[in-house]
């Protein structure tokens, strides 16, 4: 126990001795403060940042987190925020609020006779959110000094002896001196926002001061104003104009009336004014086939004088600088300098056109030519609205009146060669052949079963008894609008037959032979059943047409109005008052009550009723539209014989491939396929059968379920394996020629017509 008391006594003595300058009362107070203290750790200045050991912070408190002797914490918040009693964080309350002060600094310049000091201007920014300060020096052109950020943004301490404190907003005012790190700044003014903030804080603002002028800059300016340097003699400041107006061009549409001079005319021009350098360029707009030589420019780009042509000047009279004298040393051919006339006495002044001199309706002088400005583009209008406030842009008609149209006359046809070739020799000095319509020839030329040839059965209209019964075949070729006439050969008729007219273009009758214009020829639209055609003086009556011709004309009813069922029915509807009579006549003609009549009866009834309103071709069109379908081939052997004849003619033998395709489609191996699939396969394989013949054949092999045994069908069509007896030859004769007629057309286009359907659709009459 005695040892313990002894140790405690020694500790008290050592503490008393170490703080000997304290009084006994003070030492007892220090001891009382440490009573109950639990933290005696030293602050840690080193730490880890991104796994790197580094010095974290030097301004940490002492032992146990308490401040050391004479150690103060840096303020973390704005001093002004604490006085206002705002609870919001400073970066929220004073975000983007900065006080701006204008200041200057007298910078001494040692060892220089031209100047002893410089006046340097600064901007002092005080950030209210954290009481940080930044000092910037605005850039001065050609100063030669490093400028920009003079003091970066941070807390700036007060000058000694208060270096442990920092500048706050209360240290700033107008017309005071402030010291940053030994630099003495004179604040002479601030902006409006800064004045309002300082007044709200209760700061009494001083009167604003003036920034003194830099003596060196003042001396240089006075010297330059007094000396007037000769080089450069003048400052041609065109760079700013070039940068502002580069690629900006005013465009005017002009007229130069030169019709008063010999061989003169009215010329359309386009004037372009380049705003970048006040130059003008003029181009001429030449109309098509005007006869004038095409020049790139009427006026090359350059400045246009107002009073031109100005005359002839002596060399050196037009110049930018006037040299008074030159001087040099003693050495021969050496020039040290020259004197210029800065007053420009005797200089020739020229006035050039500017953008302010150009407007719509103004006449300008282009080197002695009077050019009238008639109109301008949209950019030019917007430019004059912005720059000069001009609103009136009424255009003037600058186009000259159209020249009189001279009708070109060609000499009449001489009779040598064709009319087209004779005309081509009159158009140019170098005759060129006549160009035919190659595209039409390619589209309308015969290809496969598409012949593009219209064939009509006709007879000759004549009073000669020997020629009354002569029949002809007229073929019209759509590819080149040519026509040929062929007479079929009849045995023991006494007529030779054969080619009556070779394939040529036939002129319309009544045209003059020797004339300047080209002749008109017979067109395909003029041919129809019942028409009278004059072929080189022979008058033909078209009696009938083949099936291809009728189908083609009905397909192109827009070009062949006689084959239009709509137009034919419109003519028939005009006889609506006779509809009841028409029905009674049809019923009386239909003795067996089959609701159909034959073609001859149908034709006689309609012709009698319409009294010549319908032509023969329109009657055929109506009859074909309302005809009763018939099975032309009743016997299956006849159908197969006709099919074999067509296969032999076209040497078609690819039946095994057809059966293979059917087997591929027959996935269930039923040996049958639907009729529509067989018909589609025949169409895609291009079997040389007509549509009616193919449909009749399919109907003969079709079962009750609408399916066909494809093996038996194609085996029956195979003329190599299953040949059938050939059909009897046709009774008529045919002769092979340029346009072979494949059989005489039937005198009736259809056998029977359904008159009930006709009456219902045309007149709305129901069957009784």
PDB file of N, CA, C and O in Angstrom, residues 614-679:
ATOM      1  N   UNK A 614     -77.811  -0.728-133.654  1.00  0.00           N
ATOM      2  CA  UNK A 614     -76.697  -1.613-133.357  1.00  0.00           C
ATOM      3  C   UNK A 614     -76.009  -2.037-134.646  1.00  0.00           C
ATOM      4  O   UNK A 614     -76.673  -2.333-135.650  1.00  0.00           O
ATOM      5  N   UNK A 615     -74.682  -2.067-134.625  1.00  0.00           N
ATOM      6  CA  UNK A 615     -73.910  -2.590-135.750  1.00  0.00           C
ATOM      7  C   UNK A 615     -73.770  -4.102-135.606  1.00  0.00           C
ATOM      8  O   UNK A 615     -74.095  -4.685-134.555  1.00  0.00           O
ATOM      9  N   UNK A 616     -73.293  -4.727-136.673  1.00  0.00           N
ATOM     10  CA  UNK A 616     -73.107  -6.171-136.633  1.00  0.00           C
ATOM     11  C   UNK A 616     -72.105  -6.582-135.556  1.00  0.00           C
ATOM     12  O   UNK A 616     -72.281  -7.607-134.886  1.00  0.00           O
ATOM     13  N   UNK A 617     -71.060  -5.780-135.401  1.00  0.00           N
ATOM     14  CA  UNK A 617     -70.047  -6.131-134.398  1.00  0.00           C
ATOM     15  C   UNK A 617     -70.612  -5.986-132.984  1.00  0.00           C
ATOM     16  O   UNK A 617     -70.330  -6.813-132.103  1.00  0.00           O
ATOM     17  N   UNK A 618     -71.399  -4.955-132.702  1.00  0.00           N
ATOM     18  CA  UNK A 618     -72.016  -4.804-131.381  1.00  0.00           C
ATOM     19  C   UNK A 618     -72.995  -5.935-131.120  1.00  0.00           C
ATOM     20  O   UNK A 618     -73.109  -6.413-129.975  1.00  0.00           O
ATOM     21  N   UNK A 619     -73.703  -6.386-132.147  1.00  0.00           N
ATOM     22  CA  UNK A 619     -74.621  -7.500-131.977  1.00  0.00           C
ATOM     23  C   UNK A 619     -73.855  -8.778-131.650  1.00  0.00           C
ATOM     24  O   UNK A 619     -74.276  -9.579-130.796  1.00  0.00           O
ATOM     25  N   UNK A 620     -72.707  -8.969-132.317  1.00  0.00           N
ATOM     26  CA  UNK A 620     -71.875 -10.136-132.013  1.00  0.00           C
ATOM     27  C   UNK A 620     -71.350 -10.061-130.577  1.00  0.00           C
ATOM     28  O   UNK A 620     -71.285 -11.074-129.864  1.00  0.00           O
ATOM     29  N   UNK A 621     -70.996  -8.850-130.126  1.00  0.00           N
ATOM     30  CA  UNK A 621     -70.496  -8.683-128.753  1.00  0.00           C
ATOM     31  C   UNK A 621     -71.569  -9.067-127.742  1.00  0.00           C
ATOM     32  O   UNK A 621     -71.289  -9.756-126.745  1.00  0.00           O
ATOM     33  N   UNK A 622     -72.816  -8.646-127.971  1.00  0.00           N
ATOM     34  CA  UNK A 622     -73.909  -9.002-127.059  1.00  0.00           C
ATOM     35  C   UNK A 622     -74.175 -10.494-127.108  1.00  0.00           C
ATOM     36  O   UNK A 622     -74.391 -11.149-126.071  1.00  0.00           O
ATOM     37  N   UNK A 623     -74.163 -11.072-128.307  1.00  0.00           N
ATOM     38  CA  UNK A 623     -74.423 -12.502-128.436  1.00  0.00           C
ATOM     39  C   UNK A 623     -73.346 -13.336-127.754  1.00  0.00           C
ATOM     40  O   UNK A 623     -73.640 -14.351-127.106  1.00  0.00           O
ATOM     41  N   UNK A 624     -72.097 -12.922-127.858  1.00  0.00           N
ATOM     42  CA  UNK A 624     -71.015 -13.663-127.200  1.00  0.00           C
ATOM     43  C   UNK A 624     -71.100 -13.538-125.680  1.00  0.00           C
ATOM     44  O   UNK A 624     -70.693 -14.436-124.953  1.00  0.00           O
ATOM     45  N   UNK A 625     -71.608 -12.397-125.203  1.00  0.00           N
ATOM     46  CA  UNK A 625     -71.703 -12.201-123.758  1.00  0.00           C
ATOM     47  C   UNK A 625     -72.810 -13.057-123.138  1.00  0.00           C
ATOM     48  O   UNK A 625     -72.660 -13.549-122.011  1.00  0.00           O
ATOM     49  N   UNK A 626     -73.910 -13.243-123.857  1.00  0.00           N
ATOM     50  CA  UNK A 626     -75.059 -13.986-123.320  1.00  0.00           C
ATOM     51  C   UNK A 626     -75.232 -15.342-124.012  1.00  0.00           C
ATOM     52  O   UNK A 626     -76.337 -15.874-124.045  1.00  0.00           O
ATOM     53  N   UNK A 627     -74.168 -15.906-124.572  1.00  0.00           N
ATOM     54  CA  UNK A 627     -74.312 -17.173-125.265  1.00  0.00           C
ATOM     55  C   UNK A 627     -74.464 -18.312-124.270  1.00  0.00           C
ATOM     56  O   UNK A 627     -74.081 -18.211-123.096  1.00  0.00           O
ATOM     57  N   UNK A 628     -75.041 -19.390-124.743  1.00  0.00           N
ATOM     58  CA  UNK A 628     -75.243 -20.589-123.920  1.00  0.00           C
ATOM     59  C   UNK A 628     -74.057 -21.517-124.149  1.00  0.00           C
ATOM     60  O   UNK A 628     -73.801 -21.921-125.302  1.00  0.00           O
ATOM     61  N   UNK A 629     -73.302 -21.860-123.094  1.00  0.00           N
ATOM     62  CA  UNK A 629     -72.150 -22.744-123.304  1.00  0.00           C
ATOM     63  C   UNK A 629     -72.608 -24.105-123.804  1.00  0.00           C
ATOM     64  O   UNK A 629     -73.645 -24.632-123.408  1.00  0.00           O
ATOM     65  N   UNK A 630     -71.823 -24.666-124.676  1.00  0.00           N
ATOM     66  CA  UNK A 630     -72.137 -25.971-125.246  1.00  0.00           C
ATOM     67  C   UNK A 630     -70.877 -26.811-125.248  1.00  0.00           C
ATOM     68  O   UNK A 630     -69.759 -26.309-125.307  1.00  0.00           O
ATOM     69  N   UNK A 631     -71.130 -28.076-125.157  1.00  0.00           N
ATOM     70  CA  UNK A 631     -70.018 -29.022-125.205  1.00  0.00           C
ATOM     71  C   UNK A 631     -69.757 -29.362-126.653  1.00  0.00           C
ATOM     72  O   UNK A 631     -70.498 -30.126-127.287  1.00  0.00           O
ATOM     73  N   UNK A 632     -68.741 -28.764-127.213  1.00  0.00           N
ATOM     74  CA  UNK A 632     -68.473 -28.939-128.640  1.00  0.00           C
ATOM     75  C   UNK A 632     -67.978 -30.336-128.962  1.00  0.00           C
ATOM     76  O   UNK A 632     -68.029 -30.766-130.100  1.00  0.00           O
ATOM     77  N   UNK A 633     -67.485 -31.031-127.978  1.00  0.00           N
ATOM     78  CA  UNK A 633     -66.906 -32.342-128.230  1.00  0.00           C
ATOM     79  C   UNK A 633     -67.613 -33.355-127.322  1.00  0.00           C
ATOM     80  O   UNK A 633     -67.291 -33.462-126.138  1.00  0.00           O
ATOM     81  N   UNK A 634     -68.582 -34.069-127.893  1.00  0.00           N
ATOM     82  CA  UNK A 634     -69.365 -35.015-127.113  1.00  0.00           C
ATOM     83  C   UNK A 634     -68.613 -36.331-126.920  1.00  0.00           C
ATOM     84  O   UNK A 634     -68.643 -36.914-125.852  1.00  0.00           O
ATOM     85  N   UNK A 635     -67.944 -36.820-127.918  1.00  0.00           N
ATOM     86  CA  UNK A 635     -67.276 -38.116-127.869  1.00  0.00           C
ATOM     87  C   UNK A 635     -65.881 -37.944-127.304  1.00  0.00           C
ATOM     88  O   UNK A 635     -65.114 -37.077-127.729  1.00  0.00           O
ATOM     89  N   UNK A 636     -65.526 -38.808-126.316  1.00  0.00           N
ATOM     90  CA  UNK A 636     -64.219 -38.705-125.702  1.00  0.00           C
ATOM     91  C   UNK A 636     -63.123 -39.093-126.685  1.00  0.00           C
ATOM     92  O   UNK A 636     -62.003 -38.561-126.629  1.00  0.00           O
ATOM     93  N   UNK A 637     -63.430 -40.000-127.634  1.00  0.00           N
ATOM     94  CA  UNK A 637     -62.422 -40.377-128.630  1.00  0.00           C
ATOM     95  C   UNK A 637     -62.086 -39.204-129.544  1.00  0.00           C
ATOM     96  O   UNK A 637     -60.933 -39.040-129.962  1.00  0.00           O
ATOM     97  N   UNK A 638     -63.122 -38.417-129.872  1.00  0.00           N
ATOM     98  CA  UNK A 638     -62.866 -37.230-130.694  1.00  0.00           C
ATOM     99  C   UNK A 638     -61.986 -36.235-129.939  1.00  0.00           C
ATOM    100  O   UNK A 638     -61.070 -35.621-130.510  1.00  0.00           O
ATOM    101  N   UNK A 639     -62.263 -36.092-128.638  1.00  0.00           N
ATOM    102  CA  UNK A 639     -61.434 -35.175-127.830  1.00  0.00           C
ATOM    103  C   UNK A 639     -59.981 -35.634-127.795  1.00  0.00           C
ATOM    104  O   UNK A 639     -59.054 -34.835-127.951  1.00  0.00           O
ATOM    105  N   UNK A 640     -59.780 -36.945-127.580  1.00  0.00           N
ATOM    106  CA  UNK A 640     -58.412 -37.462-127.510  1.00  0.00           C
ATOM    107  C   UNK A 640     -57.739 -37.355-128.873  1.00  0.00           C
ATOM    108  O   UNK A 640     -56.545 -37.034-128.974  1.00  0.00           O
ATOM    109  N   UNK A 641     -58.493 -37.572-129.962  1.00  0.00           N
ATOM    110  CA  UNK A 641     -57.908 -37.457-131.296  1.00  0.00           C
ATOM    111  C   UNK A 641     -57.472 -36.025-131.590  1.00  0.00           C
ATOM    112  O   UNK A 641     -56.390 -35.789-132.158  1.00  0.00           O
ATOM    113  N   UNK A 642     -58.298 -35.046-131.174  1.00  0.00           N
ATOM    114  CA  UNK A 642     -57.898 -33.642-131.363  1.00  0.00           C
ATOM    115  C   UNK A 642     -56.669 -33.299-130.531  1.00  0.00           C
ATOM    116  O   UNK A 642     -55.780 -32.567-130.980  1.00  0.00           O
ATOM    117  N   UNK A 643     -56.626 -33.833-129.305  1.00  0.00           N
ATOM    118  CA  UNK A 643     -55.453 -33.568-128.454  1.00  0.00           C
ATOM    119  C   UNK A 643     -54.204 -34.192-129.053  1.00  0.00           C
ATOM    120  O   UNK A 643     -53.125 -33.573-129.071  1.00  0.00           O
ATOM    121  N   UNK A 644     -54.315 -35.447-129.563  1.00  0.00           N
ATOM    122  CA  UNK A 644     -53.154 -36.092-130.180  1.00  0.00           C
ATOM    123  C   UNK A 644     -52.679 -35.310-131.399  1.00  0.00           C
ATOM    124  O   UNK A 644     -51.459 -35.208-131.641  1.00  0.00           O
ATOM    125  N   UNK A 645     -53.613 -34.755-132.166  1.00  0.00           N
ATOM    126  CA  UNK A 645     -53.222 -33.977-133.344  1.00  0.00           C
ATOM    127  C   UNK A 645     -52.413 -32.741-132.946  1.00  0.00           C
ATOM    128  O   UNK A 645     -51.409 -32.409-133.592  1.00  0.00           O
ATOM    129  N   UNK A 646     -52.832 -32.097-131.879  1.00  0.00           N
ATOM    130  CA  UNK A 646     -52.084 -30.909-131.425  1.00  0.00           C
ATOM    131  C   UNK A 646     -50.740 -31.299-130.825  1.00  0.00           C
ATOM    132  O   UNK A 646     -49.746 -30.589-130.987  1.00  0.00           O
ATOM    133  N   UNK A 647     -50.676 -32.428-130.117  1.00  0.00           N
ATOM    134  CA  UNK A 647     -49.405 -32.876-129.547  1.00  0.00           C
ATOM    135  C   UNK A 647     -48.409 -33.232-130.653  1.00  0.00           C
ATOM    136  O   UNK A 647     -47.218 -32.932-130.555  1.00  0.00           O
ATOM    137  N   UNK A 648     -48.897 -33.906-131.705  1.00  0.00           N
ATOM    138  CA  UNK A 648     -48.013 -34.266-132.815  1.00  0.00           C
ATOM    139  C   UNK A 648     -47.506 -33.019-133.529  1.00  0.00           C
ATOM    140  O   UNK A 648     -46.333 -32.962-133.932  1.00  0.00           O
ATOM    141  N   UNK A 649     -48.394 -32.034-133.694  1.00  0.00           N
ATOM    142  CA  UNK A 649     -47.991 -30.813-134.400  1.00  0.00           C
ATOM    143  C   UNK A 649     -46.906 -30.065-133.626  1.00  0.00           C
ATOM    144  O   UNK A 649     -46.015 -29.445-134.224  1.00  0.00           O
ATOM    145  N   UNK A 650     -46.970 -30.113-132.294  1.00  0.00           N
ATOM    146  CA  UNK A 650     -45.997 -29.393-131.463  1.00  0.00           C
ATOM    147  C   UNK A 650     -44.928 -30.312-130.882  1.00  0.00           C
ATOM    148  O   UNK A 650     -44.121 -29.848-130.071  1.00  0.00           O
ATOM    149  N   UNK A 651     -44.937 -31.598-131.294  1.00  0.00           N
ATOM    150  CA  UNK A 651     -43.952 -32.583-130.821  1.00  0.00           C
ATOM    151  C   UNK A 651     -43.828 -32.570-129.300  1.00  0.00           C
ATOM    152  O   UNK A 651     -42.740 -32.459-128.730  1.00  0.00           O
ATOM    153  N   UNK A 652     -44.957 -32.654-128.634  1.00  0.00           N
ATOM    154  CA  UNK A 652     -44.983 -32.676-127.168  1.00  0.00           C
ATOM    155  C   UNK A 652     -45.032 -34.128-126.719  1.00  0.00           C
ATOM    156  O   UNK A 652     -45.961 -34.877-127.073  1.00  0.00           O
ATOM    157  N   UNK A 653     -44.034 -34.577-125.916  1.00  0.00           N
ATOM    158  CA  UNK A 653     -43.959 -35.964-125.455  1.00  0.00           C
ATOM    159  C   UNK A 653     -43.620 -36.066-123.974  1.00  0.00           C
ATOM    160  O   UNK A 653     -43.306 -37.160-123.484  1.00  0.00           O
ATOM    161  N   UNK A 654     -43.675 -35.007-123.250  1.00  0.00           N
ATOM    162  CA  UNK A 654     -43.211 -34.989-121.855  1.00  0.00           C
ATOM    163  C   UNK A 654     -44.335 -35.414-120.907  1.00  0.00           C
ATOM    164  O   UNK A 654     -44.721 -34.684-119.998  1.00  0.00           O
ATOM    165  N   UNK A 655     -44.882 -36.601-121.098  1.00  0.00           N
ATOM    166  CA  UNK A 655     -45.980 -37.080-120.260  1.00  0.00           C
ATOM    167  C   UNK A 655     -45.476 -37.760-118.995  1.00  0.00           C
ATOM    168  O   UNK A 655     -46.149 -37.748-117.961  1.00  0.00           O
ATOM    169  N   UNK A 656     -44.306 -38.397-119.068  1.00  0.00           N
ATOM    170  CA  UNK A 656     -43.771 -39.059-117.876  1.00  0.00           C
ATOM    171  C   UNK A 656     -43.456 -38.043-116.772  1.00  0.00           C
ATOM    172  O   UNK A 656     -43.652 -38.323-115.586  1.00  0.00           O
ATOM    173  N   UNK A 657     -42.990 -36.882-117.171  1.00  0.00           N
ATOM    174  CA  UNK A 657     -42.699 -35.847-116.165  1.00  0.00           C
ATOM    175  C   UNK A 657     -43.985 -35.346-115.522  1.00  0.00           C
ATOM    176  O   UNK A 657     -44.013 -35.042-114.321  1.00  0.00           O
ATOM    177  N   UNK A 658     -45.053 -35.264-116.298  1.00  0.00           N
ATOM    178  CA  UNK A 658     -46.334 -34.850-115.731  1.00  0.00           C
ATOM    179  C   UNK A 658     -46.828 -35.850-114.707  1.00  0.00           C
ATOM    180  O   UNK A 658     -47.324 -35.476-113.632  1.00  0.00           O
ATOM    181  N   UNK A 659     -46.687 -37.150-115.016  1.00  0.00           N
ATOM    182  CA  UNK A 659     -47.109 -38.170-114.055  1.00  0.00           C
ATOM    183  C   UNK A 659     -46.238 -38.117-112.804  1.00  0.00           C
ATOM    184  O   UNK A 659     -46.729 -38.281-111.674  1.00  0.00           O
ATOM    185  N   UNK A 660     -44.920 -37.861-112.973  1.00  0.00           N
ATOM    186  CA  UNK A 660     -44.023 -37.766-111.810  1.00  0.00           C
ATOM    187  C   UNK A 660     -44.412 -36.587-110.917  1.00  0.00           C
ATOM    188  O   UNK A 660     -44.376 -36.689-109.681  1.00  0.00           O
ATOM    189  N   UNK A 661     -44.796 -35.487-111.508  1.00  0.00           N
ATOM    190  CA  UNK A 661     -45.240 -34.349-110.705  1.00  0.00           C
ATOM    191  C   UNK A 661     -46.524 -34.667-109.953  1.00  0.00           C
ATOM    192  O   UNK A 661     -46.711 -34.254-108.797  1.00  0.00           O
ATOM    193  N   UNK A 662     -47.418 -35.405-110.588  1.00  0.00           N
ATOM    194  CA  UNK A 662     -48.655 -35.792-109.907  1.00  0.00           C
ATOM    195  C   UNK A 662     -48.369 -36.743-108.756  1.00  0.00           C
ATOM    196  O   UNK A 662     -48.985 -36.648-107.679  1.00  0.00           O
ATOM    197  N   UNK A 663     -47.415 -37.676-108.946  1.00  0.00           N
ATOM    198  CA  UNK A 663     -47.044 -38.598-107.867  1.00  0.00           C
ATOM    199  C   UNK A 663     -46.440 -37.837-106.695  1.00  0.00           C
ATOM    200  O   UNK A 663     -46.676 -38.154-105.522  1.00  0.00           O
ATOM    201  N   UNK A 664     -45.659 -36.775-106.999  1.00  0.00           N
ATOM    202  CA  UNK A 664     -45.061 -35.965-105.924  1.00  0.00           C
ATOM    203  C   UNK A 664     -46.143 -35.241-105.120  1.00  0.00           C
ATOM    204  O   UNK A 664     -46.049 -35.123-103.899  1.00  0.00           O
ATOM    205  N   UNK A 665     -47.170 -34.754-105.798  1.00  0.00           N
ATOM    206  CA  UNK A 665     -48.248 -34.054-105.098  1.00  0.00           C
ATOM    207  C   UNK A 665     -49.185 -35.022-104.384  1.00  0.00           C
ATOM    208  O   UNK A 665     -49.846 -34.634-103.415  1.00  0.00           O
ATOM    209  N   UNK A 666     -49.242 -36.289-104.843  1.00  0.00           N
ATOM    210  CA  UNK A 666     -50.115 -37.279-104.210  1.00  0.00           C
ATOM    211  C   UNK A 666     -49.375 -37.889-103.028  1.00  0.00           C
ATOM    212  O   UNK A 666     -48.778 -38.975-103.112  1.00  0.00           O
ATOM    213  N   UNK A 667     -49.367 -37.181-101.918  1.00  0.00           N
ATOM    214  CA  UNK A 667     -48.628 -37.647-100.746  1.00  0.00           C
ATOM    215  C   UNK A 667     -49.264 -38.901-100.128  1.00  0.00           C
ATOM    216  O   UNK A 667     -48.561 -39.724 -99.541  1.00  0.00           O
ATOM    217  N   UNK A 668     -50.573 -39.071-100.225  1.00  0.00           N
ATOM    218  CA  UNK A 668     -51.252 -40.214 -99.633  1.00  0.00           C
ATOM    219  C   UNK A 668     -51.336 -41.408-100.580  1.00  0.00           C
ATOM    220  O   UNK A 668     -51.936 -42.430-100.232  1.00  0.00           O
ATOM    221  N   UNK A 669     -50.808 -41.265-101.791  1.00  0.00           N
ATOM    222  CA  UNK A 669     -50.752 -42.354-102.773  1.00  0.00           C
ATOM    223  C   UNK A 669     -52.145 -42.913-103.056  1.00  0.00           C
ATOM    224  O   UNK A 669     -52.386 -44.123-103.030  1.00  0.00           O
ATOM    225  N   UNK A 670     -53.076 -41.959-103.368  1.00  0.00           N
ATOM    226  CA  UNK A 670     -54.432 -42.364-103.710  1.00  0.00           C
ATOM    227  C   UNK A 670     -54.631 -42.526-105.208  1.00  0.00           C
ATOM    228  O   UNK A 670     -55.711 -42.916-105.656  1.00  0.00           O
ATOM    229  N   UNK A 671     -53.649 -42.204-106.007  1.00  0.00           N
ATOM    230  CA  UNK A 671     -53.704 -42.281-107.466  1.00  0.00           C
ATOM    231  C   UNK A 671     -54.682 -41.292-108.083  1.00  0.00           C
ATOM    232  O   UNK A 671     -54.956 -41.367-109.282  1.00  0.00           O
ATOM    233  N   UNK A 672     -55.234 -40.364-107.286  1.00  0.00           N
ATOM    234  CA  UNK A 672     -56.166 -39.354-107.800  1.00  0.00           C
ATOM    235  C   UNK A 672     -55.755 -38.001-107.237  1.00  0.00           C
ATOM    236  O   UNK A 672     -55.166 -37.905-106.151  1.00  0.00           O
ATOM    237  N   UNK A 673     -56.098 -36.947-107.989  1.00  0.00           N
ATOM    238  CA  UNK A 673     -55.868 -35.566-107.574  1.00  0.00           C
ATOM    239  C   UNK A 673     -57.085 -34.740-107.953  1.00  0.00           C
ATOM    240  O   UNK A 673     -57.821 -35.098-108.892  1.00  0.00           O
ATOM    241  N   UNK A 674     -57.312 -33.629-107.269  1.00  0.00           N
ATOM    242  CA  UNK A 674     -58.446 -32.770-107.643  1.00  0.00           C
ATOM    243  C   UNK A 674     -58.278 -32.247-109.066  1.00  0.00           C
ATOM    244  O   UNK A 674     -57.169 -32.102-109.596  1.00  0.00           O
ATOM    245  N   UNK A 675     -59.432 -31.951-109.673  1.00  0.00           N
ATOM    246  CA  UNK A 675     -59.420 -31.489-111.064  1.00  0.00           C
ATOM    247  C   UNK A 675     -58.681 -30.164-111.208  1.00  0.00           C
ATOM    248  O   UNK A 675     -57.950 -29.943-112.186  1.00  0.00           O
ATOM    249  N   UNK A 676     -58.838 -29.268-110.241  1.00  0.00           N
ATOM    250  CA  UNK A 676     -58.174 -27.960-110.338  1.00  0.00           C
ATOM    251  C   UNK A 676     -56.656 -28.099-110.297  1.00  0.00           C
ATOM    252  O   UNK A 676     -55.933 -27.342-110.943  1.00  0.00           O
ATOM    253  N   UNK A 677     -56.144 -29.097-109.527  1.00  0.00           N
ATOM    254  CA  UNK A 677     -54.694 -29.305-109.485  1.00  0.00           C
ATOM    255  C   UNK A 677     -54.178 -29.827-110.824  1.00  0.00           C
ATOM    256  O   UNK A 677     -53.102 -29.421-111.293  1.00  0.00           O
ATOM    257  N   UNK A 678     -54.950 -30.736-111.455  1.00  0.00           N
ATOM    258  CA  UNK A 678     -54.536 -31.249-112.763  1.00  0.00           C
ATOM    259  C   UNK A 678     -54.564 -30.128-113.799  1.00  0.00           C
ATOM    260  O   UNK A 678     -53.648 -30.010-114.638  1.00  0.00           O
ATOM    261  N   UNK A 679     -55.602 -29.271-113.749  1.00  0.00           N
ATOM    262  CA  UNK A 679     -55.682 -28.173-114.713  1.00  0.00           C
ATOM    263  C   UNK A 679     -54.546 -27.178-114.507  1.00  0.00           C
ATOM    264  O   UNK A 679     -53.944 -26.686-115.465  1.00  0.00           O
TER     265      UNK A 679
END
